[in-house]
């Protein structure tokens, strides 16, 4: 998945203690996409696992999507 950088801005959020998708895997994906020139907004949830990470991300994800549809610029944090 990390071999082709997405053309559209993306938000990647990951919980540090995610038991479904390993945190290092998410960090690698972020690095590969950033190195390939993608516009990546990265958020990590230090004290969460898979389900709590999703719950913590809902509002940020919805805001991110609303801003994209409204044409607002995004500032990546690669």
mmCIF file of C-alpha atoms in Angstrom:
data_model
loop_
_atom_site.group_PDB
_atom_site.id
_atom_site.type_symbol
_atom_site.label_atom_id
_atom_site.label_comp_id
_atom_site.label_asym_id
_atom_site.label_seq_id
_atom_site.Cartn_x
_atom_site.Cartn_y
_atom_site.Cartn_z
ATOM 1 C CA UNK A 1 0.000 0.000 0.000
ATOM 2 C CA UNK A 2 2.890 2.401 0.641
ATOM 3 C CA UNK A 3 4.500 2.029 -2.769
ATOM 4 C CA UNK A 4 2.189 4.536 -4.481
ATOM 5 C CA UNK A 5 1.593 7.917 -2.876
ATOM 6 C CA UNK A 6 -2.028 9.069 -2.938
ATOM 7 C CA UNK A 7 -2.689 12.138 -5.070
ATOM 8 C CA UNK A 8 -5.325 13.507 -2.692
ATOM 9 C CA UNK A 9 -4.609 14.656 0.856
ATOM 10 C CA UNK A 10 -5.034 11.893 3.410
ATOM 11 C CA UNK A 11 -5.394 11.658 7.143
ATOM 12 C CA UNK A 12 -3.745 8.746 8.903
ATOM 13 C CA UNK A 13 -4.666 8.153 12.501
ATOM 14 C CA UNK A 14 -3.359 5.318 14.561
ATOM 15 C CA UNK A 15 -3.599 4.105 18.116
ATOM 16 C CA UNK A 16 -0.329 3.218 19.780
ATOM 17 C CA UNK A 17 -1.706 0.000 21.264
ATOM 18 C CA UNK A 18 -3.768 -1.090 18.257
ATOM 19 C CA UNK A 19 -3.971 -4.861 18.442
ATOM 20 C CA UNK A 20 -5.289 -5.249 14.861
ATOM 21 C CA UNK A 21 -2.812 -3.159 12.856
ATOM 22 C CA UNK A 22 0.643 -2.816 14.335
ATOM 23 C CA UNK A 23 1.703 0.750 15.134
ATOM 24 C CA UNK A 24 5.106 0.372 13.399
ATOM 25 C CA UNK A 25 3.273 -0.614 10.217
ATOM 26 C CA UNK A 26 1.300 2.646 10.295
ATOM 27 C CA UNK A 27 4.474 4.665 10.917
ATOM 28 C CA UNK A 28 6.136 2.970 7.947
ATOM 29 C CA UNK A 29 3.178 3.768 5.703
ATOM 30 C CA UNK A 30 3.288 7.410 6.782
ATOM 31 C CA UNK A 31 7.018 7.620 6.087
ATOM 32 C CA UNK A 32 6.705 5.958 2.673
ATOM 33 C CA UNK A 33 3.853 8.216 1.583
ATOM 34 C CA UNK A 34 5.584 11.338 2.901
ATOM 35 C CA UNK A 35 8.833 10.390 1.187
ATOM 36 C CA UNK A 36 6.882 9.907 -2.053
ATOM 37 C CA UNK A 37 5.443 13.428 -1.809
ATOM 38 C CA UNK A 38 1.965 12.720 -0.453
ATOM 39 C CA UNK A 39 0.075 15.279 1.607
ATOM 40 C CA UNK A 40 -0.364 13.366 4.868
ATOM 41 C CA UNK A 41 -1.951 14.577 8.074
ATOM 42 C CA UNK A 42 -0.764 12.221 10.819
ATOM 43 C CA UNK A 43 -2.395 11.810 14.200
ATOM 44 C CA UNK A 44 -1.534 9.253 16.822
ATOM 45 C CA UNK A 45 -3.449 8.302 19.902
ATOM 46 C CA UNK A 46 -0.941 7.379 22.579
ATOM 47 C CA UNK A 47 -3.265 5.767 25.138
ATOM 48 C CA UNK A 48 -5.652 3.937 22.851
ATOM 49 C CA UNK A 49 -6.105 0.592 21.183
ATOM 50 C CA UNK A 50 -8.052 -0.277 18.026
ATOM 51 C CA UNK A 51 -11.606 0.591 19.112
ATOM 52 C CA UNK A 52 -10.740 3.583 21.295
ATOM 53 C CA UNK A 53 -8.505 4.871 18.512
ATOM 54 C CA UNK A 54 -11.470 4.818 16.141
ATOM 55 C CA UNK A 55 -13.659 6.599 18.665
ATOM 56 C CA UNK A 56 -11.004 9.250 19.327
ATOM 57 C CA UNK A 57 -10.634 9.818 15.561
ATOM 58 C CA UNK A 58 -14.235 10.292 14.522
ATOM 59 C CA UNK A 59 -14.495 14.070 14.925
ATOM 60 C CA UNK A 60 -11.076 14.772 13.410
ATOM 61 C CA UNK A 61 -11.833 12.536 10.446
ATOM 62 C CA UNK A 62 -15.207 14.169 9.813
ATOM 63 C CA UNK A 63 -13.656 17.652 10.106
ATOM 64 C CA UNK A 64 -10.871 16.645 7.722
ATOM 65 C CA UNK A 65 -13.392 15.400 5.130
ATOM 66 C CA UNK A 66 -15.652 18.427 5.531
ATOM 67 C CA UNK A 67 -12.675 20.739 4.965
ATOM 68 C CA UNK A 68 -11.666 18.858 1.807
ATOM 69 C CA UNK A 69 -15.175 19.046 0.367
ATOM 70 C CA UNK A 70 -15.304 22.754 1.242
ATOM 71 C CA UNK A 71 -12.060 23.320 -0.658
ATOM 72 C CA UNK A 72 -10.107 24.424 2.403
ATOM 73 C CA UNK A 73 -6.360 23.828 2.177
ATOM 74 C CA UNK A 74 -4.719 21.171 4.270
ATOM 75 C CA UNK A 75 -1.365 21.520 5.958
ATOM 76 C CA UNK A 76 0.385 18.187 6.101
ATOM 77 C CA UNK A 77 2.699 17.264 8.931
ATOM 78 C CA UNK A 78 5.072 14.919 7.206
#
